[in-house]
PDB file of C-alpha atoms in Angstrom:
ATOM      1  CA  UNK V 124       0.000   0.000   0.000  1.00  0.00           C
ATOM      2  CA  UNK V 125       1.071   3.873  -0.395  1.00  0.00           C
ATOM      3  CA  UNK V 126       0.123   4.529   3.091  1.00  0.00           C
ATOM      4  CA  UNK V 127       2.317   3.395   6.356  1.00  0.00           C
ATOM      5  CA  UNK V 128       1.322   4.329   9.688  1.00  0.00           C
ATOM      6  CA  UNK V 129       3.725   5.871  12.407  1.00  0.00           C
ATOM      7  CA  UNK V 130       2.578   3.285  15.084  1.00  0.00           C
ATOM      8  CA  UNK V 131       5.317   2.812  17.327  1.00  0.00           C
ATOM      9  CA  UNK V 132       3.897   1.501  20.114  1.00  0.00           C
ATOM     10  CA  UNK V 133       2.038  -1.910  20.909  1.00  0.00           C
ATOM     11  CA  UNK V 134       0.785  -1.972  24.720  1.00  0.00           C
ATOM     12  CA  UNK V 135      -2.371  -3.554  25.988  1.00  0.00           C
ATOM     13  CA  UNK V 136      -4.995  -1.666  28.302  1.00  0.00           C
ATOM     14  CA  UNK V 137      -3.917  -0.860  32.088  1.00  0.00           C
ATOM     15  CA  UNK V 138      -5.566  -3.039  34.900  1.00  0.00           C
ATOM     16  CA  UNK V 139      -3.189  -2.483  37.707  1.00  0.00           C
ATOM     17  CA  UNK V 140      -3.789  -3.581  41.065  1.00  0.00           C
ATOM     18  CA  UNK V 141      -1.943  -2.376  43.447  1.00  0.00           C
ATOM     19  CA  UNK V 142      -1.350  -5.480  45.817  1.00  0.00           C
ATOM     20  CA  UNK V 143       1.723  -7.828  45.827  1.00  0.00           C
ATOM     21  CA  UNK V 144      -0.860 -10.369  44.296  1.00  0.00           C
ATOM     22  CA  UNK V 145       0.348  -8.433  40.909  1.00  0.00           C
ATOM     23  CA  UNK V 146       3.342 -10.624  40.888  1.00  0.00           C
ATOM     24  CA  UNK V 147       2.568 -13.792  42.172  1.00  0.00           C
ATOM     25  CA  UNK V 148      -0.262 -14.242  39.951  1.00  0.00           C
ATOM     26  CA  UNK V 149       1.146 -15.061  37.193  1.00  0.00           C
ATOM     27  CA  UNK V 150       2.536 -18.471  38.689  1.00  0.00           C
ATOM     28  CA  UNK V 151      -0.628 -20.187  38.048  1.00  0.00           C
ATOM     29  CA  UNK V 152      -0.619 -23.314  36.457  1.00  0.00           C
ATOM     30  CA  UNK V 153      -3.526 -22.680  33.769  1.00  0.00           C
ATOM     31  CA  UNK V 154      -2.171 -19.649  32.711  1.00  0.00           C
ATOM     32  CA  UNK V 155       1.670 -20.630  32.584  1.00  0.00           C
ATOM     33  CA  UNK V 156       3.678 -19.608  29.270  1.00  0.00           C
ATOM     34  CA  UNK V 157       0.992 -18.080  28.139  1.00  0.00           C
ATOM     35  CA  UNK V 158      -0.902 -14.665  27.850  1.00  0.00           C
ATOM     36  CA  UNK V 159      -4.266 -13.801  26.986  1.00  0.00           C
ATOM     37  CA  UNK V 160      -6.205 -15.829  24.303  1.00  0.00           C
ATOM     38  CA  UNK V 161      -4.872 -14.324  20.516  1.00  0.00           C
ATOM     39  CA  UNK V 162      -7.858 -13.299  18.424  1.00  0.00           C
ATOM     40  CA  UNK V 163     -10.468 -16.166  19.178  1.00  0.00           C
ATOM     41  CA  UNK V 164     -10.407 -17.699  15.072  1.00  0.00           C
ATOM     42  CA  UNK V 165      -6.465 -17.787  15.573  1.00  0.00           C
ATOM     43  CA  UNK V 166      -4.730 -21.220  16.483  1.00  0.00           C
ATOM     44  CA  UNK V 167      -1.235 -21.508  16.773  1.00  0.00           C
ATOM     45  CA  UNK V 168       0.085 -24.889  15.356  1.00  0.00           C
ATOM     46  CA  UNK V 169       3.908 -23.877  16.079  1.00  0.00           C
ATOM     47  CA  UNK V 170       5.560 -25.153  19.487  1.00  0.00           C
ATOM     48  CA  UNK V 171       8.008 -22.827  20.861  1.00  0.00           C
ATOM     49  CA  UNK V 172      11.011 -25.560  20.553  1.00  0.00           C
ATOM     50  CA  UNK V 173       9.767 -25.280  16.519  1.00  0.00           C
ATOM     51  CA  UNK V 174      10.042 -21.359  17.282  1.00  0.00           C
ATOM     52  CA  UNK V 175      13.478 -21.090  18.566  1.00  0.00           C
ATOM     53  CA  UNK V 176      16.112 -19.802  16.769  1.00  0.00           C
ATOM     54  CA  UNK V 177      19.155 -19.392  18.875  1.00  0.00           C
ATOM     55  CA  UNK V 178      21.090 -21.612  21.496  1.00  0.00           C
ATOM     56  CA  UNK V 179      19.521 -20.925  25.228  1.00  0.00           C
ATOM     57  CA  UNK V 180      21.388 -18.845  27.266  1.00  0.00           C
ATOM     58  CA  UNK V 181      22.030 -21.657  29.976  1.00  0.00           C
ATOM     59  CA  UNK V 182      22.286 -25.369  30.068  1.00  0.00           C
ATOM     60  CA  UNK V 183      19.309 -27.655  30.293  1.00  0.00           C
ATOM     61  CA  UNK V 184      19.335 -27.778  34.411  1.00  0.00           C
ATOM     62  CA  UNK V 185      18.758 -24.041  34.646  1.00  0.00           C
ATOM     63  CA  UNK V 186      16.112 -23.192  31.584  1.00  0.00           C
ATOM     64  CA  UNK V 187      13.425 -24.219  33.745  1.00  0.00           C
ATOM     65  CA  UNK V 188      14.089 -21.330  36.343  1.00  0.00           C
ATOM     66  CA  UNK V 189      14.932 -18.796  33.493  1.00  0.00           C
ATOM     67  CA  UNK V 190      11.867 -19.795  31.784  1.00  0.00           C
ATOM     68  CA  UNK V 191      10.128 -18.998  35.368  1.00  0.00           C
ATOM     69  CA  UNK V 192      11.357 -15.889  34.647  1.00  0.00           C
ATOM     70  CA  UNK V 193      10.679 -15.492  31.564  1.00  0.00           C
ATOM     71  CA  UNK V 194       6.934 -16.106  32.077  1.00  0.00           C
ATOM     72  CA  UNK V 195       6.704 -13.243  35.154  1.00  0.00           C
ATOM     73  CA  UNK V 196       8.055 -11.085  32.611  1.00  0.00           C
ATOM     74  CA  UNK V 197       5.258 -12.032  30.239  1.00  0.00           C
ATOM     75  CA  UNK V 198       2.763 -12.097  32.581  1.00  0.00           C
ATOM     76  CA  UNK V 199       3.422  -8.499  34.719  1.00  0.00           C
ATOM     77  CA  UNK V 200       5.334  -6.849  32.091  1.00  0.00           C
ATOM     78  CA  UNK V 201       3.127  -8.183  28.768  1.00  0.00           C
ATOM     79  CA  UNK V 202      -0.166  -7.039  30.041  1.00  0.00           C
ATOM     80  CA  UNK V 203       0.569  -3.772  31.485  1.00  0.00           C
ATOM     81  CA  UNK V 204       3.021  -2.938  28.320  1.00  0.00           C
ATOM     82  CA  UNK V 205       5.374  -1.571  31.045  1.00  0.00           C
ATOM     83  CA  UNK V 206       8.558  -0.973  28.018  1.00  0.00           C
ATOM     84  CA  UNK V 207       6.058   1.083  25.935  1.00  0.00           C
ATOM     85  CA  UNK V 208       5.051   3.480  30.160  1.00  0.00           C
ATOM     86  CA  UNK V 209       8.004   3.898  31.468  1.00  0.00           C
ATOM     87  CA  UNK V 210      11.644   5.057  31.185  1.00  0.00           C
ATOM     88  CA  UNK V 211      14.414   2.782  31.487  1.00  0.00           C
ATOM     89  CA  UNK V 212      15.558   4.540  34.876  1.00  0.00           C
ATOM     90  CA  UNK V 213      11.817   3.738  36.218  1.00  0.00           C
ATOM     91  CA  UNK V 214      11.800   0.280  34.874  1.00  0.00           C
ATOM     92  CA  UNK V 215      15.034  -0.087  36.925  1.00  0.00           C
ATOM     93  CA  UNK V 216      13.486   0.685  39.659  1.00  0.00           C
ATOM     94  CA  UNK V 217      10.568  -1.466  38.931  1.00  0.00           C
ATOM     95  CA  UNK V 218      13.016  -4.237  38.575  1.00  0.00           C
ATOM     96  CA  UNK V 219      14.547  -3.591  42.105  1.00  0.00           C
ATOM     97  CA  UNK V 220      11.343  -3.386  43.728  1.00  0.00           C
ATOM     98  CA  UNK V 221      10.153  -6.538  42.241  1.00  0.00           C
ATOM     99  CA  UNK V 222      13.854  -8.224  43.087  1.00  0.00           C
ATOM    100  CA  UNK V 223      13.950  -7.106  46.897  1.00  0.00           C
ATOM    101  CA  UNK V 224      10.556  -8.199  47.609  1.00  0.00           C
ATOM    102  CA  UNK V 225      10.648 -11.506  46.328  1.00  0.00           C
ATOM    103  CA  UNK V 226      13.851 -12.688  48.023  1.00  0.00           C
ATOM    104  CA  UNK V 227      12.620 -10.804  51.017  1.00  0.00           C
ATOM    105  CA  UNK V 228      15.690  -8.711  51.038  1.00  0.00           C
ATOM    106  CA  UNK V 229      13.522  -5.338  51.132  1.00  0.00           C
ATOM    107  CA  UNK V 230      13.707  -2.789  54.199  1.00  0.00           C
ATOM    108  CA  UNK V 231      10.375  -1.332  53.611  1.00  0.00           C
ATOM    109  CA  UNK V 232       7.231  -2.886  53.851  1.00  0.00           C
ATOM    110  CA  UNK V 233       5.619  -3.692  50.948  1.00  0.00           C
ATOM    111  CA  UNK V 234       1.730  -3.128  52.386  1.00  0.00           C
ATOM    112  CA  UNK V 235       2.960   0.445  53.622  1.00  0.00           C
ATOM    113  CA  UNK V 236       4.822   1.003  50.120  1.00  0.00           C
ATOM    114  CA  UNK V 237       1.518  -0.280  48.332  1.00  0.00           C
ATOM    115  CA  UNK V 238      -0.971   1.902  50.284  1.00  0.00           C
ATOM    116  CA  UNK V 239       1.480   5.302  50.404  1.00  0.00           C
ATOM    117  CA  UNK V 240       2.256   4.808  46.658  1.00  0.00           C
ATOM    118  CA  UNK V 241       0.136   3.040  44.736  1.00  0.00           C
ATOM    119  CA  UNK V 242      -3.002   5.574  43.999  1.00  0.00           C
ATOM    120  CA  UNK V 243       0.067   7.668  42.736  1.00  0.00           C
ATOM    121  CA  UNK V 244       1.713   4.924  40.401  1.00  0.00           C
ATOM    122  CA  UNK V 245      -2.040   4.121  38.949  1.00  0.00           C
ATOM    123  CA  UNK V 246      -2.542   8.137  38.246  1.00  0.00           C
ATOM    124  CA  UNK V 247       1.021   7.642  36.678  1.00  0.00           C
ATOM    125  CA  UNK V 248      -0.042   4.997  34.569  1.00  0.00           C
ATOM    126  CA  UNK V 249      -4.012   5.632  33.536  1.00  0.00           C
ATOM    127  CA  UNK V 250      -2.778   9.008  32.265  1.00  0.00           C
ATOM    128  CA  UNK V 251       0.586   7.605  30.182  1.00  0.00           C
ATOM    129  CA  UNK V 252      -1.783   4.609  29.040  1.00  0.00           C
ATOM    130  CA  UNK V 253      -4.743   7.221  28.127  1.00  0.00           C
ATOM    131  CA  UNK V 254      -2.159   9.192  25.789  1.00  0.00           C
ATOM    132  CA  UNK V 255      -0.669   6.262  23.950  1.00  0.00           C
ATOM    133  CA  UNK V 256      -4.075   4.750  23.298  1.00  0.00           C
ATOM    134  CA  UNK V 257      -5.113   8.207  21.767  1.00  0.00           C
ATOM    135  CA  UNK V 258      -2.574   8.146  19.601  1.00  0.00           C
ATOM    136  CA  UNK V 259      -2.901   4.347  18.321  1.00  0.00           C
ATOM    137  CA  UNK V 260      -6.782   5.181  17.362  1.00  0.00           C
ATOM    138  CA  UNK V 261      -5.550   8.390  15.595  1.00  0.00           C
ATOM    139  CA  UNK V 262      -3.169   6.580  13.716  1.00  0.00           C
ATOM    140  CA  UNK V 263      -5.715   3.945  12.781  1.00  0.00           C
ATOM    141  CA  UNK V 264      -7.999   6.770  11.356  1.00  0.00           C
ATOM    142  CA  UNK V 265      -5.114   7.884   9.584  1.00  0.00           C
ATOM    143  CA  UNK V 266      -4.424   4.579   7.952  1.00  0.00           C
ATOM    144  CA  UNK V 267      -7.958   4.045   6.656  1.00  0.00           C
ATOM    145  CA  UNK V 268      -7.817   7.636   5.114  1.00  0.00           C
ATOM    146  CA  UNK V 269      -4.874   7.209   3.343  1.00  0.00           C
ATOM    147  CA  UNK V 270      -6.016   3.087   1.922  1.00  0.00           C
ATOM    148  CA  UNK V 271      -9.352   5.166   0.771  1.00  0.00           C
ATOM    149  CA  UNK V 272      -7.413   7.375  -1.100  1.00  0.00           C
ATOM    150  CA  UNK V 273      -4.635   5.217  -2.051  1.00  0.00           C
ATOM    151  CA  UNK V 274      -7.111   2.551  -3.386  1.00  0.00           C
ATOM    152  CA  UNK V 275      -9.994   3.776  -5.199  1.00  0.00           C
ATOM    153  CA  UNK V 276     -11.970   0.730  -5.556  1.00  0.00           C
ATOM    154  CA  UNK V 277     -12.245   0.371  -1.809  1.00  0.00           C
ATOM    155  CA  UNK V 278     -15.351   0.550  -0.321  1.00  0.00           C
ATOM    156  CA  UNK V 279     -16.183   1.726   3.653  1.00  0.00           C
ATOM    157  CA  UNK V 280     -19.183   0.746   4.654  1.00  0.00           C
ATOM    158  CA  UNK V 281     -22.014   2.018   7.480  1.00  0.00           C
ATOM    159  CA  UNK V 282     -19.902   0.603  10.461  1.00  0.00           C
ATOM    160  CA  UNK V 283     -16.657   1.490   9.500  1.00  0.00           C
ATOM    161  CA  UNK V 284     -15.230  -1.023   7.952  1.00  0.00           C
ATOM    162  CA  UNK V 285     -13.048  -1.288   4.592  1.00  0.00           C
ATOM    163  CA  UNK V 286     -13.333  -3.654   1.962  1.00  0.00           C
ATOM    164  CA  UNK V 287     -11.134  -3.979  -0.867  1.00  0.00           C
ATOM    165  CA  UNK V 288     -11.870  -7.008  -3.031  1.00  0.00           C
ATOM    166  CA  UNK V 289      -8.248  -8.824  -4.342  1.00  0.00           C
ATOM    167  CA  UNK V 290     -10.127 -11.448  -6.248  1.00  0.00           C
ATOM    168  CA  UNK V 291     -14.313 -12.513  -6.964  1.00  0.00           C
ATOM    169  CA  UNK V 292     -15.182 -15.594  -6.246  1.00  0.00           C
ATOM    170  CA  UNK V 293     -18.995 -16.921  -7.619  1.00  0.00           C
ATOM    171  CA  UNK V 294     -19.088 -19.746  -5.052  1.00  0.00           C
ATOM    172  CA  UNK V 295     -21.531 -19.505  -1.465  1.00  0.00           C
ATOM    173  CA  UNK V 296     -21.842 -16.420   0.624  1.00  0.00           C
ATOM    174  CA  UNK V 297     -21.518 -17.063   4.341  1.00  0.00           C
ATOM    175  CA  UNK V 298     -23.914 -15.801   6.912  1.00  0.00           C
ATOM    176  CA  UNK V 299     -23.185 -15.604  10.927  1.00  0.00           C
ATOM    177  CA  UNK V 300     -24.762 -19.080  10.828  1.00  0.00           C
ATOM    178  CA  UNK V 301     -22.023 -20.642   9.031  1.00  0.00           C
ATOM    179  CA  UNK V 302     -18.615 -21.830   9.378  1.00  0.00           C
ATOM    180  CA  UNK V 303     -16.586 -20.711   6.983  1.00  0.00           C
ATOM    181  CA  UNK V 304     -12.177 -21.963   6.050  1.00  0.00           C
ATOM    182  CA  UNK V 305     -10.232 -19.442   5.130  1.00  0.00           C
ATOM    183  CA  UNK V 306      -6.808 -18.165   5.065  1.00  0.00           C
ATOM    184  CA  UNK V 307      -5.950 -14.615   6.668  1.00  0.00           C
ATOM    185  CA  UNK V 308      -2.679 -12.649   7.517  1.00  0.00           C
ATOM    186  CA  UNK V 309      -3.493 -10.297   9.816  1.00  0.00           C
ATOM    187  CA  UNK V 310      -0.960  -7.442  10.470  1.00  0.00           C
ATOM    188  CA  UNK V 311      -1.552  -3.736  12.436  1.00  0.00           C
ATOM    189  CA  UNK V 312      -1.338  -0.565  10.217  1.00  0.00           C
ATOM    190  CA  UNK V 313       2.495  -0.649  11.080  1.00  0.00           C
ATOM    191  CA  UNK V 314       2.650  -3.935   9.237  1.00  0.00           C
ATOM    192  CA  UNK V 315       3.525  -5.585  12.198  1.00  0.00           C
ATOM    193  CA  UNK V 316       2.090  -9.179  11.868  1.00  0.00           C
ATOM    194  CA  UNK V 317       0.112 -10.759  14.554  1.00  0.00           C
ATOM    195  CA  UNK V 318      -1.207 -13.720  13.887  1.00  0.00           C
ATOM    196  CA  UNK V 319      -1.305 -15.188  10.065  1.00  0.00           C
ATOM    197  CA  UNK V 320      -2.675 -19.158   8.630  1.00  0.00           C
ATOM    198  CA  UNK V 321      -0.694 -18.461   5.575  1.00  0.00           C
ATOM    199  CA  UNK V 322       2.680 -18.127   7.602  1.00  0.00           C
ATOM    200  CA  UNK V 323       1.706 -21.494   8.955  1.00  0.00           C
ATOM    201  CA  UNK V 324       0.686 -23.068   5.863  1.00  0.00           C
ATOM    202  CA  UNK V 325      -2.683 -24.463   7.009  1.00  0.00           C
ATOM    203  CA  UNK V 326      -6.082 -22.826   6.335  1.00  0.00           C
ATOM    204  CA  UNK V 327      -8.379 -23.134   9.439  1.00  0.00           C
ATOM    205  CA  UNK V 328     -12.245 -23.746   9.769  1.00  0.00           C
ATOM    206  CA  UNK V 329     -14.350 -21.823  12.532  1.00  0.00           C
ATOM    207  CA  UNK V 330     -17.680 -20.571  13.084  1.00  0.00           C
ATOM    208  CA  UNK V 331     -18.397 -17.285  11.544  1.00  0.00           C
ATOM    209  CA  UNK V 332     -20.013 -15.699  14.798  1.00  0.00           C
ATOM    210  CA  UNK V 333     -18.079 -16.455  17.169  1.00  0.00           C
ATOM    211  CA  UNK V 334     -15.429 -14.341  16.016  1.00  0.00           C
ATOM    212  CA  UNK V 335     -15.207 -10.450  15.650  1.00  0.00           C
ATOM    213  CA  UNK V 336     -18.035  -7.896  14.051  1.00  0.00           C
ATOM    214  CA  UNK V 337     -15.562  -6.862  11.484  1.00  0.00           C
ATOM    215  CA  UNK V 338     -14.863 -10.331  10.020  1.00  0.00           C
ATOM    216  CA  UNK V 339     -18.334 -11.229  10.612  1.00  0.00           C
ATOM    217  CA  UNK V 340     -19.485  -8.266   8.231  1.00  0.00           C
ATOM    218  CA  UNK V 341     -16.342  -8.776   5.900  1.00  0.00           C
ATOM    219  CA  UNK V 342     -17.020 -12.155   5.381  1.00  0.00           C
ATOM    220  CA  UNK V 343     -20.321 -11.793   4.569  1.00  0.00           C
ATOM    221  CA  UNK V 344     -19.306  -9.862   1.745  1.00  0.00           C
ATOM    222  CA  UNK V 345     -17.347 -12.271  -0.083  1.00  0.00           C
ATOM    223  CA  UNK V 346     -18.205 -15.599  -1.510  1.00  0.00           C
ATOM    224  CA  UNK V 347     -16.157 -18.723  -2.340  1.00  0.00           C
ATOM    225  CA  UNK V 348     -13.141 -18.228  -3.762  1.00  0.00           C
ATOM    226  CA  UNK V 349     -12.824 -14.859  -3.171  1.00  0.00           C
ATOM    227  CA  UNK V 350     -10.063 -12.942  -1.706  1.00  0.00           C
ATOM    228  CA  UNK V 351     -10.182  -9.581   0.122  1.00  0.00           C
ATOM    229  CA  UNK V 352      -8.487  -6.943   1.943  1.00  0.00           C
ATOM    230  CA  UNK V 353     -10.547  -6.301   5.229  1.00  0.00           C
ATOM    231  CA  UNK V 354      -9.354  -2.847   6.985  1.00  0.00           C
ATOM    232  CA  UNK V 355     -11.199  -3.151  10.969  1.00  0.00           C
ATOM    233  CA  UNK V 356     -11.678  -0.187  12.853  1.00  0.00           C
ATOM    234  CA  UNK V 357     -10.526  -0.589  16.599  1.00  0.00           C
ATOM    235  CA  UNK V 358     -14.623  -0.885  17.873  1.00  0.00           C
ATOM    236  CA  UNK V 359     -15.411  -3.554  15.044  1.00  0.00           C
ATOM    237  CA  UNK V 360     -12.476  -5.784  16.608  1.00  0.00           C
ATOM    238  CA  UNK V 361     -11.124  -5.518  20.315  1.00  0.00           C
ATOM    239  CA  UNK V 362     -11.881  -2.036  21.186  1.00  0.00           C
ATOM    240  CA  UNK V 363     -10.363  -0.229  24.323  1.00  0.00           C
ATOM    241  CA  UNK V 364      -8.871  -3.732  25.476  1.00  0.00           C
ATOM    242  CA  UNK V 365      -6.761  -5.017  22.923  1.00  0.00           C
ATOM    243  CA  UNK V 366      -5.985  -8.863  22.382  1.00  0.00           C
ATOM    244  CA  UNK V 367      -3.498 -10.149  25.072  1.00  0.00           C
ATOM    245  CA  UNK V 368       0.462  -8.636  24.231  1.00  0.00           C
ATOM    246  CA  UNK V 369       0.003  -8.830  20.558  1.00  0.00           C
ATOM    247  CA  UNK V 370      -2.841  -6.481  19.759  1.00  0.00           C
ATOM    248  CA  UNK V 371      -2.726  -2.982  21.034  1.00  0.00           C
ATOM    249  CA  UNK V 372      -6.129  -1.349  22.911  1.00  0.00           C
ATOM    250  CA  UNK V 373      -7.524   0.813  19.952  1.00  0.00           C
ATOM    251  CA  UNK V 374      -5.563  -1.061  17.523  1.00  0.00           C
ATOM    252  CA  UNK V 375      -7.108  -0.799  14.020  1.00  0.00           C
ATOM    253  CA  UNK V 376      -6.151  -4.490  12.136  1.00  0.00           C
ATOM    254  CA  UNK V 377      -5.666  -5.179   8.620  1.00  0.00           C
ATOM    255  CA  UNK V 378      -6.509  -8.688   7.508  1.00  0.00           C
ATOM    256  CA  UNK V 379      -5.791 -10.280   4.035  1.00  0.00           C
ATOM    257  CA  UNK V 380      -8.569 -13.379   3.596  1.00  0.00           C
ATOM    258  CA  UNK V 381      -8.773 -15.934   1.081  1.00  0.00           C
ATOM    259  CA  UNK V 382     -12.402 -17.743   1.733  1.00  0.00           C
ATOM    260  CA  UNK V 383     -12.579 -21.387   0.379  1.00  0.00           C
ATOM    261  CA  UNK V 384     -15.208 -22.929   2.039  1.00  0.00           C
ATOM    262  CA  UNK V 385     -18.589 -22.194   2.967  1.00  0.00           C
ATOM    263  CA  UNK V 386     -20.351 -24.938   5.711  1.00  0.00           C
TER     264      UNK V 386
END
């Protein structure tokens, strides 16, 4: 496309509670290794072994307990996109914090630290949160502007949503009753790629509503062997909350889909 987006940042919507819970959560067995569900039609097939592709930094005894460590950082850092809030000097800080209290080397205590500082840190972090969602919804407007004008044959219809037909198909046309295969690569306007079939070389089958408004309405629009350009406006996909550490709050999402089967 002629247009590229400025989005810099990829951070998922603030929940911070201010209890030491915030750390120790994230050792539960259901949710270990992983974060919040990717977009509910995704399905990763790859294993992270498969994924890998470096040597590990230690030997086979001590992975397990960097791997602990590994996941806390997924966990805490991942859904509160601490990189994208704070400076490096602050993250330092959060890093000592986090380090003293959990190998009870700290000199204050953490309930008094909590109560003293915490409605200041959530202030700190609603209002840097606020801004950078502002700007990732801006930037989303921007991108659909500038696919409208780059591609004339684009169509935006009453919701919001682009369409941009690649190829016509004269096959079935799928309503929310149906399940539909497909293939999709799915990228943010930065072209950052989030989750995509085609990069895993399988198509994949799934009921057509029980997955977002904007591929429910996109889809509807196409018929077998069709293939289409779907541009989704933030409130058409996941809105103010984002999708887990891979999908921004606001995030606008542009999906390539191939549709090969109507059931």
């Amino acid at each position: 496309p002629c247009y590229k987006s400025n989005l810099h940042h990829q951070i998922t919507v603030i929940e911070m509670r201010l209890t030491a819970m915030l750390f120790y959560a994230s050792l539960s067995t259901a949710r270990a290794f992983t974060s919040r569900s990717l977009p509910r039609f995704v399905a990763k097939a790859s294993t992270a072994r498969a994924m890998a592709t470096g040597s590990f930094p230690y030997d086979d005894e001590k992975m397990p307990f960097y791997a602990l460590g590994v996941n806390l950082a997924k966990q805490v850092g991942g859904q509160t996109g601490f990189k994208s809030l704070l400076e490096d000097d602050e993250l330092e800080l959060v890093l000592k914090g986090f380090g003293e209290e959990i190998t009870g080397t700290s000199t204050s205590d953490a309930e008094t630290v909590l109560m003293t500082f915490g409605p200041a840190l959530n202030k700190i972090l609603q209002e840097r949160s606020a801004g950078i969602m502002d700007r990732v919804k801006k930037e989303g407007e921007e991108f659909i502007s500038g696919f409208l004008d780059c591609n004339d044959e684009a169509i935006k219809t009453e919701s919001g949503l682009v369409y941009y037909s690649m190829k016509e198909g004269n096959g079935k046309q799928p309503t929310v009753s149906n399940s539909v295969e497909v293939h999709y690569h799915g990228t943010l306007v930065d072209g950052t790629v989030f989750d995509s079939s085609v990069d895993r070389g399988q198509t994949i089958t799934f009921p057509l509503g029980g997955v977002i408004k904007g591929w429910q309405e996109g889809l509807a629009m196409m018929k077998e062997g069709s293939k289409a350009t779907l541009i989704i406006p933030s409130d058409l996909a996941y809105g103010d909350a984002g999708s887990g550490d891979v999908i921004p709050p606001g995030a606008t999402l542009k999906f390539e889909v191939e549709l090969f089967k109507v059931m």
